[in-house]
Amino acid sequence: MNKKIDNKEAKTYFIRTYGCQANEHDSEKISWILENIGYVSTDNMEESDLIIYNTCLVRENAELKVYGQLGALKNLKRRKPDIMIAICGCMMEREEAREVILSKYDHVDIIFGTKNIHKLPQLINRYYQTGKTVIDIVEDDREIIEDIGANRKYSFKAYVDIMYGCNNFCTYCIVPYTRGREKSREPENIIDEVKDLASKGYKEITLLGQNVNSYGNTLDYNYTFAKLLREINKIDGIERIRFMTSHPKDLSDELITAMAELDKVCEHFHLPVQSGSNRILKAMNRKYTREDYINLVDKLKKAVPDIAITTDIIVGFPGETEEDFKETLDLVERVRYDSAFTFLYSIREGTYAANMKNQIPDDVKHERFQRLLDTLYPIFYENNIPYKDKVVDVLVEEVSKNDENVLSGRTRTGKLVHFQGSKDLIGKIVDVKIDEIKSFTLEGYKI
Ligand code: 5AD
Ligand code: SF4
């Protein structure tokens, strides 16, 4: 990994990332690996020596976007044959997608998967030596590779993987097929990584896993996510702890108690519900009922006052009737979410639901989707009303894209806040008094 590319001028790389936080963090690792072998990052794709697309497969849109962009790269490669093009990420874990790349996008030079990013330097060398397309995908049951760092996007907040893969096989979801079986990192390794981040000035960490609530299940000894939170809460310098994603079926009382007790764990819980209908939840293989879910939310709200609850919802899962959909609307009204990611069900070949006969027509999906948003948005707004005239602590993240005098940051509850200020506040936690509220943002001034 420490072999320098034999070249006088540093080579440049450009990464485009599609999809979720796991992919974003993988790209931070890829960037670290490349910089270790002498590459430097560039925003100018056309002038770079190496282009990497880190792909997503979770919905069809994500996949189509990648094919569209790859098509556009064909001309670039024709003009500049020395540019190396690599594709990795979830899409490349599917043989079908690899075949499409090999047959229709022969300007791609390197194909690798989600479990072997540490091999990238070798793959680059192999391509240099042979000039032939290099494909490297590893089968499951791999060891966790611990000696990869990450070039993190921010210097004050960081993602930390605590586990990889997923064992849940929700019937709509491709992730268990692309990221393999669940495997937890050893707690010492996670704690060491967070201590190292704290020593470098990081204030906020987000613990990542497809289902953090089952953290520890694959370790040889008894260890739980709640216990991990307790250990991380002790680390000096870290001020905020976040985590995602949680599966309701594994949300324990032990975790709720830990959340209530630990001062650094933020008052925000992202708890994907997917549907409010018991029939659909069963067909999705989610292993909880709407009653179980509502009960968990009630417990969380009781244990952690002012907690923000957010979720993921899929509309138009095969067989979803108007009645089922109304159950989702009803649940949304009952839980009163602070925010939600909403998705149209997307057929993913290879999953159980893809073969279900009763797929929902697109127009019905879209109509329900709109009704869901019409129900959610006023609730988001109402949940923000109590913030008016309150002082909140905001971790300042960046300058607003629209106005260079405006900063944006987040409350502990995950609310996006805009306020006037200079950019030297980025990375600091400041007090902001809220004077205007909207459905998706809060506005205020620094006090
Ligand atoms: N169609 C639509 N949404 C999906 N998700 C996962 N698979 C699909 C699919 N096939 C959504 C789920 C999950 C989020 C990350 O993506 O809501 O929680
Ligand atoms: Fe997909 Fe379900 Fe695993 Fe989440 S828990 S990654 S939705 S299979």
CSV table of C-alpha atoms and ligand atoms in Angstrom, one decimal:
chain,number,residue,atom,x,y,z
A,1,MET,CA,0.0,0.0,0.0
A,2,ASN,CA,3.0,2.3,0.5
A,3,LYS,CA,4.4,1.8,-3.0
A,4,LYS,CA,4.6,5.2,-4.7
A,5,ILE,CA,3.4,5.4,-8.3
A,6,ASP,CA,6.6,5.9,-10.3
A,7,ASN,CA,5.9,9.3,-11.8
A,8,LYS,CA,7.5,12.7,-11.5
A,9,GLU,CA,4.2,14.6,-11.3
A,10,ALA,CA,1.6,13.5,-8.8
A,11,LYS,CA,-1.3,11.8,-10.5
A,12,THR,CA,-4.8,13.0,-9.8
A,13,TYR,CA,-8.0,11.2,-8.9
A,14,PHE,CA,-11.6,12.2,-9.0
A,15,ILE,CA,-14.3,10.2,-7.1
A,16,ARG,CA,-18.0,10.4,-7.6
A,17,THR,CA,-20.1,8.8,-4.9
A,18,TYR,CA,-23.7,7.6,-5.3
A,19,GLY,CA,-25.9,6.3,-2.5
A,20,CYS,CA,-25.8,6.1,1.3
A,21,GLN,CA,-23.5,7.0,4.1
A,22,ALA,CA,-21.7,3.6,3.9
A,23,ASN,CA,-20.7,4.5,0.3
A,24,GLU,CA,-19.7,8.0,1.3
A,25,HIS,CA,-17.4,6.6,4.0
A,26,ASP,CA,-16.0,4.0,1.6
A,27,SER,CA,-15.1,6.8,-0.7
A,28,GLU,CA,-13.3,8.5,2.1
A,29,LYS,CA,-11.3,5.3,2.6
A,30,ILE,CA,-10.6,5.0,-1.2
A,31,SER,CA,-9.3,8.5,-1.1
A,32,TRP,CA,-7.0,7.7,1.8
A,33,ILE,CA,-5.7,4.7,0.0
A,34,LEU,CA,-5.0,6.6,-3.2
A,35,GLU,CA,-3.2,9.4,-1.4
A,36,ASN,CA,-1.0,6.8,0.3
A,37,ILE,CA,0.2,5.8,-3.1
A,38,GLY,CA,0.9,9.4,-4.2
A,39,TYR,CA,-2.4,10.4,-5.9
A,40,VAL,CA,-3.9,13.8,-5.2
A,41,SER,CA,-7.5,14.7,-5.3
A,42,THR,CA,-9.0,16.9,-8.0
A,43,ASP,CA,-12.5,18.3,-8.7
A,44,ASN,CA,-11.8,18.4,-12.4
A,45,MET,CA,-12.8,15.1,-13.7
A,46,GLU,CA,-11.8,15.7,-17.3
A,47,GLU,CA,-8.2,16.6,-16.3
A,48,SER,CA,-7.8,13.7,-13.8
A,49,ASP,CA,-5.7,10.6,-14.3
A,50,LEU,CA,-8.1,8.3,-12.5
A,51,ILE,CA,-11.9,8.5,-12.3
A,52,ILE,CA,-13.7,6.3,-9.8
A,53,TYR,CA,-17.5,5.9,-9.6
A,54,ASN,CA,-18.6,4.4,-6.3
A,55,THR,CA,-22.1,3.1,-7.2
A,56,CYS,CA,-25.4,2.3,-5.5
A,57,LEU,CA,-28.0,-0.2,-6.4
A,58,VAL,CA,-30.7,0.3,-3.8
A,59,ARG,CA,-33.2,1.8,-6.2
A,60,GLU,CA,-33.4,1.7,-10.0
A,61,ASN,CA,-32.8,5.5,-10.3
A,62,ALA,CA,-29.4,5.2,-8.7
A,63,GLU,CA,-28.4,2.5,-11.2
A,64,LEU,CA,-29.7,4.4,-14.3
A,65,LYS,CA,-27.8,7.5,-13.2
A,66,VAL,CA,-24.5,5.5,-13.2
A,67,TYR,CA,-25.1,4.1,-16.7
A,68,GLY,CA,-26.0,7.5,-18.0
A,69,GLN,CA,-22.8,9.1,-16.6
A,70,LEU,CA,-20.7,6.1,-17.8
A,71,GLY,CA,-22.0,6.5,-21.3
A,72,ALA,CA,-20.9,10.2,-21.2
A,73,LEU,CA,-17.3,9.0,-20.2
A,74,LYS,CA,-17.0,7.1,-23.4
A,75,ASN,CA,-16.1,10.2,-25.4
A,76,LEU,CA,-13.7,11.4,-22.7
A,77,LYS,CA,-11.8,8.0,-22.8
A,78,ARG,CA,-11.7,8.3,-26.6
A,79,ARG,CA,-10.1,11.7,-26.4
A,80,LYS,CA,-7.8,10.9,-23.5
A,81,PRO,CA,-7.1,7.1,-23.6
A,82,ASP,CA,-4.7,7.4,-20.7
A,83,ILE,CA,-7.4,8.2,-18.2
A,84,MET,CA,-8.1,5.2,-16.0
A,85,ILE,CA,-11.7,4.6,-15.2
A,86,ALA,CA,-12.7,2.4,-12.2
A,87,ILE,CA,-16.1,1.5,-10.9
A,88,CYS,CA,-16.8,0.0,-7.5
A,89,GLY,CA,-19.6,-0.1,-4.9
A,90,CYS,CA,-22.8,-2.1,-4.6
A,91,MET,CA,-23.6,-2.3,-8.3
A,92,MET,CA,-20.4,-4.1,-9.0
A,93,GLU,CA,-21.3,-6.8,-6.6
A,94,ARG,CA,-24.0,-8.0,-9.1
A,95,GLU,CA,-22.8,-10.2,-11.9
A,96,GLU,CA,-25.6,-8.8,-14.1
A,97,ALA,CA,-24.3,-5.3,-13.7
A,98,ARG,CA,-20.7,-6.4,-14.3
A,99,GLU,CA,-21.8,-8.1,-17.5
A,100,VAL,CA,-23.5,-4.9,-18.7
A,101,ILE,CA,-20.3,-2.9,-18.0
A,102,LEU,CA,-18.1,-5.5,-19.8
A,103,SER,CA,-20.3,-5.7,-22.9
A,104,LYS,CA,-21.5,-2.1,-23.3
A,105,TYR,CA,-19.0,0.1,-21.5
A,106,ASP,CA,-15.7,-1.3,-22.5
A,107,HIS,CA,-13.9,2.0,-21.6
A,108,VAL,CA,-14.1,0.9,-18.0
A,109,ASP,CA,-10.6,-0.3,-16.9
A,110,ILE,CA,-11.1,-1.5,-13.3
A,111,ILE,CA,-14.1,-3.1,-11.6
A,112,PHE,CA,-14.0,-3.9,-7.9
A,113,GLY,CA,-16.5,-4.5,-5.1
A,114,THR,CA,-17.5,-3.3,-1.6
A,115,LYS,CA,-15.3,-5.8,0.3
A,116,ASN,CA,-11.9,-5.3,-1.4
A,117,ILE,CA,-11.3,-1.6,-1.6
A,118,HIS,CA,-8.0,-2.2,0.2
A,119,LYS,CA,-6.7,-4.0,-3.0
A,120,LEU,CA,-7.1,-0.9,-5.2
A,121,PRO,CA,-3.3,-0.2,-5.5
A,122,GLN,CA,-2.7,-3.8,-6.7
A,123,LEU,CA,-5.6,-3.5,-9.2
A,124,ILE,CA,-4.2,-0.2,-10.5
A,125,ASN,CA,-0.8,-1.8,-11.0
A,126,ARG,CA,-2.3,-4.9,-12.6
A,127,TYR,CA,-4.1,-2.6,-15.1
A,128,TYR,CA,-0.8,-0.7,-15.8
A,129,GLN,CA,1.0,-4.0,-16.4
A,130,THR,CA,-1.6,-5.7,-18.6
A,131,GLY,CA,-3.6,-2.9,-20.1
A,132,LYS,CA,-6.6,-5.2,-19.8
A,133,THR,CA,-9.8,-4.6,-17.8
A,134,VAL,CA,-9.2,-5.8,-14.2
A,135,ILE,CA,-12.1,-7.3,-12.3
A,136,ASP,CA,-11.8,-8.2,-8.7
A,137,ILE,CA,-14.8,-9.1,-6.5
A,138,VAL,CA,-14.3,-11.2,-3.4
A,139,GLU,CA,-16.7,-13.8,-2.1
A,140,ASP,CA,-18.2,-13.3,1.4
A,141,ASP,CA,-16.9,-14.3,4.8
A,142,ARG,CA,-14.0,-12.0,4.4
A,143,GLU,CA,-11.9,-10.7,7.3
A,144,ILE,CA,-12.5,-7.2,8.4
A,145,ILE,CA,-9.5,-5.1,7.2
A,146,GLU,CA,-8.6,-2.7,10.0
A,147,ASP,CA,-5.6,-0.8,8.7
A,148,ILE,CA,-7.4,1.4,6.2
A,149,GLY,CA,-7.7,5.1,7.2
A,150,ALA,CA,-10.1,7.6,5.7
A,151,ASN,CA,-9.7,11.1,4.2
A,152,ARG,CA,-12.7,12.5,5.9
A,153,LYS,CA,-14.8,15.3,4.2
A,154,TYR,CA,-15.0,17.3,7.4
A,155,SER,CA,-12.5,17.9,10.2
A,156,PHE,CA,-15.0,18.1,13.0
A,157,LYS,CA,-17.5,15.3,12.3
A,158,ALA,CA,-16.8,11.8,11.1
A,159,TYR,CA,-18.4,8.5,10.1
A,160,VAL,CA,-17.1,5.5,11.9
A,161,ASP,CA,-18.1,2.0,10.7
A,162,ILE,CA,-19.1,-0.3,13.5
A,163,MET,CA,-20.3,-3.2,11.4
A,164,TYR,CA,-20.6,-4.3,7.8
A,165,GLY,CA,-23.3,-6.2,5.8
A,166,CYS,CA,-26.8,-7.1,6.7
A,167,ASN,CA,-28.6,-10.4,7.6
A,168,ASN,CA,-32.2,-9.2,7.5
A,169,PHE,CA,-33.2,-9.8,4.0
A,170,CYS,CA,-36.1,-7.4,3.9
A,171,THR,CA,-37.8,-8.7,0.8
A,172,TYR,CA,-37.5,-5.4,-1.2
A,173,CYS,CA,-33.8,-4.8,-0.4
A,174,ILE,CA,-30.7,-5.6,-2.4
A,175,VAL,CA,-28.2,-4.6,0.3
A,176,PRO,CA,-27.7,-8.1,1.9
A,177,TYR,CA,-26.7,-9.3,-1.6
A,178,THR,CA,-24.3,-6.5,-2.3
A,179,ARG,CA,-22.7,-6.0,1.2
A,180,GLY,CA,-22.8,-9.6,2.4
A,181,ARG,CA,-23.4,-11.0,5.8
A,182,GLU,CA,-23.4,-8.9,8.9
A,183,LYS,CA,-20.1,-8.6,10.8
A,184,SER,CA,-19.3,-6.4,13.7
A,185,ARG,CA,-15.9,-4.7,14.2
A,186,GLU,CA,-14.2,-5.4,17.5
A,187,PRO,CA,-15.2,-2.8,20.1
A,188,GLU,CA,-11.5,-1.9,20.9
A,189,ASN,CA,-10.9,-1.1,17.3
A,190,ILE,CA,-13.9,1.2,17.1
A,191,ILE,CA,-13.0,2.9,20.4
A,192,ASP,CA,-9.4,3.4,19.3
A,193,GLU,CA,-10.6,5.0,16.1
A,194,VAL,CA,-12.9,7.4,18.0
A,195,LYS,CA,-10.2,8.2,20.5
A,196,ASP,CA,-7.9,9.0,17.6
A,197,LEU,CA,-10.6,11.2,16.0
A,198,ALA,CA,-11.1,13.0,19.3
A,199,SER,CA,-7.4,13.7,19.6
A,200,LYS,CA,-7.5,15.3,16.2
A,201,GLY,CA,-10.3,17.6,17.2
A,202,TYR,CA,-13.4,15.8,15.9
A,203,LYS,CA,-16.5,16.7,17.9
A,204,GLU,CA,-19.2,14.6,16.4
A,205,ILE,CA,-19.2,11.0,15.3
A,206,THR,CA,-21.8,9.0,13.5
A,207,LEU,CA,-21.6,5.3,14.0
A,208,LEU,CA,-22.5,3.4,10.9
A,209,GLY,CA,-24.1,0.0,10.2
A,210,GLN,CA,-27.0,-1.3,8.3
A,211,ASN,CA,-28.5,-2.4,11.6
A,212,VAL,CA,-26.6,-0.9,14.5
A,213,ASN,CA,-29.1,-2.4,16.9
A,214,SER,CA,-27.7,-5.9,16.3
A,215,TYR,CA,-24.1,-4.7,16.9
A,216,GLY,CA,-22.2,-7.4,18.7
A,217,ASN,CA,-24.2,-10.4,17.5
A,218,THR,CA,-21.3,-11.7,15.5
A,219,LEU,CA,-18.7,-11.2,18.2
A,220,ASP,CA,-17.4,-14.3,20.2
A,221,TYR,CA,-18.5,-12.7,23.5
A,222,ASN,CA,-21.5,-10.8,24.8
A,223,TYR,CA,-21.4,-7.2,23.7
A,224,THR,CA,-24.2,-4.8,22.7
A,225,PHE,CA,-24.7,-1.6,20.9
A,226,ALA,CA,-25.8,0.1,24.2
A,227,LYS,CA,-22.5,-1.0,25.8
A,228,LEU,CA,-20.5,0.4,22.9
A,229,LEU,CA,-22.3,3.8,23.2
A,230,ARG,CA,-21.5,3.8,26.9
A,231,GLU,CA,-17.8,3.3,26.1
A,232,ILE,CA,-17.8,6.0,23.4
A,233,ASN,CA,-19.6,8.4,25.6
A,234,LYS,CA,-16.5,8.3,28.0
A,235,ILE,CA,-14.1,9.6,25.3
A,236,ASP,CA,-13.0,13.2,26.1
A,237,GLY,CA,-13.4,15.6,23.2
A,238,ILE,CA,-16.3,13.9,21.5
A,239,GLU,CA,-19.4,16.0,22.2
A,240,ARG,CA,-22.0,14.4,20.0
A,241,ILE,CA,-22.7,10.8,19.2
A,242,ARG,CA,-25.1,9.8,16.4
A,243,PHE,CA,-25.8,6.5,14.8
A,244,MET,CA,-27.6,5.0,11.8
A,245,THR,CA,-29.4,2.8,10.8
A,246,SER,CA,-31.6,1.1,13.4
A,247,HIS,CA,-33.9,-1.8,12.8
A,248,PRO,CA,-37.0,-1.7,15.0
A,249,LYS,CA,-37.0,-5.4,15.6
A,250,ASP,CA,-33.7,-5.2,17.5
A,251,LEU,CA,-34.2,-1.9,19.4
A,252,SER,CA,-33.7,-3.0,23.0
A,253,ASP,CA,-34.8,-1.4,26.3
A,254,GLU,CA,-31.1,-1.4,27.2
A,255,LEU,CA,-30.5,1.0,24.3
A,256,ILE,CA,-33.4,3.3,25.2
A,257,THR,CA,-32.0,3.5,28.7
A,258,ALA,CA,-28.5,4.2,27.4
A,259,MET,CA,-29.9,7.0,25.2
A,260,ALA,CA,-31.7,8.6,28.1
A,261,GLU,CA,-28.6,8.4,30.3
A,262,LEU,CA,-25.7,9.3,28.0
A,263,ASP,CA,-25.1,13.0,27.7
A,264,LYS,CA,-23.3,12.9,24.4
A,265,VAL,CA,-25.8,10.7,22.5
A,266,CYS,CA,-27.9,13.1,20.5
A,267,GLU,CA,-31.7,13.3,20.9
A,268,HIS,CA,-32.5,11.9,17.5
A,269,PHE,CA,-33.6,8.5,16.4
A,270,HIS,CA,-33.8,7.4,12.8
A,271,LEU,CA,-36.1,4.4,12.9
A,272,PRO,CA,-37.2,3.2,9.5
A,273,VAL,CA,-40.7,2.0,9.5
A,274,GLN,CA,-41.2,1.3,5.8
A,275,SER,CA,-45.0,0.8,6.1
A,276,GLY,CA,-47.8,1.2,8.6
A,277,SER,CA,-49.7,-1.9,7.5
A,278,ASN,CA,-49.1,-5.2,9.3
A,279,ARG,CA,-49.9,-7.1,6.2
A,280,ILE,CA,-47.2,-5.3,4.2
A,281,LEU,CA,-44.7,-5.3,7.1
A,282,LYS,CA,-45.1,-9.1,7.0
A,283,ALA,CA,-44.6,-9.3,3.3
A,284,MET,CA,-41.5,-7.1,3.7
A,285,ASN,CA,-40.1,-9.6,6.3
A,286,ARG,CA,-39.7,-6.7,8.7
A,287,LYS,CA,-40.5,-8.9,11.8
A,288,TYR,CA,-42.4,-6.2,13.8
A,289,THR,CA,-46.0,-4.9,13.7
A,290,ARG,CA,-47.2,-1.4,13.6
A,291,GLU,CA,-48.2,-1.8,17.3
A,292,ASP,CA,-44.6,-2.9,18.2
A,293,TYR,CA,-43.3,0.1,16.3
A,294,ILE,CA,-45.6,2.6,17.9
A,295,ASN,CA,-44.8,1.2,21.3
A,296,LEU,CA,-41.1,1.7,20.7
A,297,VAL,CA,-41.6,5.3,19.6
A,298,ASP,CA,-43.7,6.0,22.7
A,299,LYS,CA,-40.9,4.5,24.9
A,300,LEU,CA,-38.3,6.6,23.1
A,301,LYS,CA,-40.4,9.8,23.5
A,302,LYS,CA,-41.0,9.1,27.2
A,303,ALA,CA,-37.3,8.2,28.0
A,304,VAL,CA,-35.7,11.1,25.9
A,305,PRO,CA,-37.8,14.3,26.1
A,306,ASP,CA,-37.8,16.3,22.9
A,307,ILE,CA,-36.3,13.5,20.9
A,308,ALA,CA,-36.7,13.8,17.1
A,309,ILE,CA,-37.9,10.7,15.3
A,310,THR,CA,-37.2,10.3,11.6
A,311,THR,CA,-37.9,7.4,9.3
A,312,ASP,CA,-37.8,5.7,5.9
A,313,ILE,CA,-41.1,4.9,4.1
A,314,ILE,CA,-41.6,2.9,1.0
A,315,VAL,CA,-44.8,3.5,-1.1
A,316,GLY,CA,-46.2,1.0,-3.5
A,317,PHE,CA,-44.7,-2.3,-2.2
A,318,PRO,CA,-46.2,-5.2,-4.2
A,319,GLY,CA,-49.8,-5.9,-3.0
A,320,GLU,CA,-50.2,-2.6,-1.2
A,321,THR,CA,-53.9,-1.8,-1.2
A,322,GLU,CA,-55.5,1.6,-0.5
A,323,GLU,CA,-56.3,0.3,2.9
A,324,ASP,CA,-52.7,-0.6,3.6
A,325,PHE,CA,-51.6,2.8,2.4
A,326,LYS,CA,-54.1,4.5,4.7
A,327,GLU,CA,-52.6,2.5,7.6
A,328,THR,CA,-49.2,4.1,6.7
A,329,LEU,CA,-50.8,7.6,6.6
A,330,ASP,CA,-52.4,6.8,10.0
A,331,LEU,CA,-49.1,5.7,11.5
A,332,VAL,CA,-47.4,8.8,10.3
A,333,GLU,CA,-50.1,11.0,11.9
A,334,ARG,CA,-49.7,9.0,15.1
A,335,VAL,CA,-45.9,9.0,15.3
A,336,ARG,CA,-45.5,12.6,14.1
A,337,TYR,CA,-42.2,12.4,12.4
A,338,ASP,CA,-39.6,15.2,12.4
A,339,SER,CA,-38.4,14.2,9.0
A,340,ALA,CA,-38.7,11.2,6.6
A,341,PHE,CA,-37.0,9.7,3.6
A,342,THR,CA,-39.8,8.6,1.3
A,343,PHE,CA,-39.3,6.2,-1.6
A,344,LEU,CA,-41.3,4.7,-4.4
A,345,TYR,CA,-40.9,1.0,-4.3
A,346,SER,CA,-38.3,0.0,-6.9
A,347,ILE,CA,-38.0,-3.5,-8.3
A,348,ARG,CA,-34.6,-4.9,-7.5
A,349,GLU,CA,-33.9,-8.1,-9.5
A,350,GLY,CA,-32.7,-10.9,-7.3
A,351,THR,CA,-34.8,-9.9,-4.3
A,352,TYR,CA,-37.9,-11.8,-3.2
A,353,ALA,CA,-40.3,-9.0,-3.8
A,354,ALA,CA,-39.2,-8.6,-7.4
A,355,ASN,CA,-41.0,-11.8,-8.2
A,356,MET,CA,-44.2,-10.9,-6.5
A,357,LYS,CA,-47.1,-10.9,-8.9
A,358,ASN,CA,-49.1,-8.0,-7.6
A,359,GLN,CA,-46.8,-5.1,-8.5
A,360,ILE,CA,-48.4,-1.6,-8.1
A,361,PRO,CA,-48.8,0.5,-11.3
A,362,ASP,CA,-46.6,3.6,-11.4
A,363,ASP,CA,-49.5,6.1,-11.4
A,364,VAL,CA,-50.9,4.6,-8.2
A,365,LYS,CA,-47.5,4.7,-6.6
A,366,HIS,CA,-47.0,8.4,-7.5
A,367,GLU,CA,-50.5,9.4,-6.4
A,368,ARG,CA,-49.9,7.7,-3.0
A,369,PHE,CA,-46.4,9.2,-2.7
A,370,GLN,CA,-47.9,12.7,-3.1
A,371,ARG,CA,-50.5,12.1,-0.5
A,372,LEU,CA,-47.8,10.8,1.9
A,373,LEU,CA,-45.8,14.0,1.4
A,374,ASP,CA,-49.0,16.1,1.9
A,375,THR,CA,-49.5,14.4,5.2
A,376,LEU,CA,-45.8,14.5,6.3
A,377,TYR,CA,-44.9,18.1,5.5
A,378,PRO,CA,-47.4,19.9,7.9
A,379,ILE,CA,-46.3,17.5,10.6
A,380,PHE,CA,-42.6,18.4,10.1
A,381,TYR,CA,-43.6,22.1,10.4
A,382,GLU,CA,-45.7,21.5,13.5
A,383,ASN,CA,-42.8,19.7,15.1
A,384,ASN,CA,-40.6,22.8,14.5
A,385,ILE,CA,-43.0,25.2,16.2
A,386,PRO,CA,-41.6,24.6,19.7
A,387,TYR,CA,-38.2,25.7,18.5
A,388,LYS,CA,-39.4,29.3,17.9
A,389,ASP,CA,-37.6,31.7,20.2
A,390,LYS,CA,-35.6,28.9,21.7
A,391,VAL,CA,-31.8,28.9,22.0
A,392,VAL,CA,-30.3,25.8,20.5
A,393,ASP,CA,-26.7,24.6,20.2
A,394,VAL,CA,-25.7,24.2,16.6
A,395,LEU,CA,-22.6,22.4,15.3
A,396,VAL,CA,-21.7,24.7,12.4
A,397,GLU,CA,-21.0,22.7,9.2
A,398,GLU,CA,-20.7,24.9,6.2
A,399,VAL,CA,-21.3,28.2,4.4
A,400,SER,CA,-24.7,28.2,2.7
A,401,LYS,CA,-24.6,27.5,-1.0
A,402,ASN,CA,-26.9,30.4,-1.7
A,403,ASP,CA,-25.4,33.1,0.5
A,404,GLU,CA,-21.8,33.4,1.7
A,405,ASN,CA,-22.8,35.3,4.9
A,406,VAL,CA,-25.1,32.5,6.0
A,407,LEU,CA,-23.9,29.4,7.8
A,408,SER,CA,-25.7,26.1,8.2
A,409,GLY,CA,-25.4,23.6,11.0
A,410,ARG,CA,-27.4,21.1,12.9
A,411,THR,CA,-29.0,20.9,16.4
A,412,ARG,CA,-28.5,17.8,18.5
A,413,THR,CA,-31.9,16.7,17.2
A,414,GLY,CA,-30.6,16.9,13.6
A,415,LYS,CA,-32.5,20.0,12.6
A,416,LEU,CA,-30.9,22.1,9.9
A,417,VAL,CA,-30.3,25.7,11.1
A,418,HIS,CA,-29.3,28.7,9.0
A,419,PHE,CA,-27.9,31.9,10.6
A,420,GLN,CA,-25.6,34.8,9.8
A,421,GLY,CA,-22.0,34.4,10.7
A,422,SER,CA,-18.5,34.2,9.5
A,423,LYS,CA,-16.9,31.0,8.3
A,424,ASP,CA,-14.4,30.8,11.1
A,425,LEU,CA,-17.3,29.4,13.1
A,426,ILE,CA,-17.3,26.2,11.0
A,427,GLY,CA,-16.6,23.2,13.2
A,428,LYS,CA,-17.7,25.1,16.4
A,429,ILE,CA,-20.8,24.5,18.5
A,430,VAL,CA,-22.6,27.9,18.9
A,431,ASP,CA,-25.8,29.1,20.5
A,432,VAL,CA,-28.4,30.2,18.0
A,433,LYS,CA,-31.7,31.8,18.9
A,434,ILE,CA,-34.4,30.6,16.5
A,435,ASP,CA,-36.6,33.4,15.1
A,436,GLU,CA,-38.2,31.7,12.1
A,437,ILE,CA,-39.3,28.1,11.4
A,438,LYS,CA,-40.0,26.3,8.2
A,439,SER,CA,-40.9,22.6,7.5
A,440,PHE,CA,-37.3,21.6,6.7
A,441,THR,CA,-35.2,24.3,8.3
A,442,LEU,CA,-34.9,26.7,11.3
A,443,GLU,CA,-33.5,30.2,11.0
A,444,GLY,CA,-32.0,32.3,13.7
A,445,TYR,CA,-29.1,34.5,14.9
A,446,LYS,CA,-26.1,33.7,17.0
A,447,ILE,CA,-26.2,34.9,20.6
B,1,5AD,N1,-37.4,0.3,-3.3
B,1,5AD,C1,-37.6,1.5,-2.6
B,1,5AD,N2,-36.9,1.8,-1.5
B,1,5AD,C2,-36.0,1.0,-1.0
B,1,5AD,N3,-35.2,1.0,0.0
B,1,5AD,C3,-34.5,-0.1,0.1
B,1,5AD,N4,-34.8,-0.9,-1.0
B,1,5AD,C4,-35.7,-0.3,-1.7
B,1,5AD,C5,-36.5,-0.6,-2.9
B,1,5AD,N5,-36.3,-1.7,-3.5
B,1,5AD,C6,-35.3,2.1,1.0
B,1,5AD,C7,-35.7,1.6,2.4
B,1,5AD,C8,-34.4,1.7,3.2
B,1,5AD,C9,-33.7,2.9,2.5
B,1,5AD,C10,-32.3,3.0,2.7
B,1,5AD,O1,-34.0,2.7,1.1
B,1,5AD,O2,-36.6,2.5,2.9
B,1,5AD,O3,-34.6,1.9,4.6
B,2,SF4,FE1,-32.0,-3.6,3.5
B,2,SF4,FE2,-33.5,-4.4,5.5
B,2,SF4,FE3,-30.9,-4.8,5.7
B,2,SF4,FE4,-31.9,-2.4,5.9
B,2,SF4,S1,-32.2,-4.1,7.3
B,2,SF4,S2,-30.1,-3.0,4.6
B,2,SF4,S3,-33.6,-2.4,4.5
B,2,SF4,S4,-32.3,-5.8,4.2
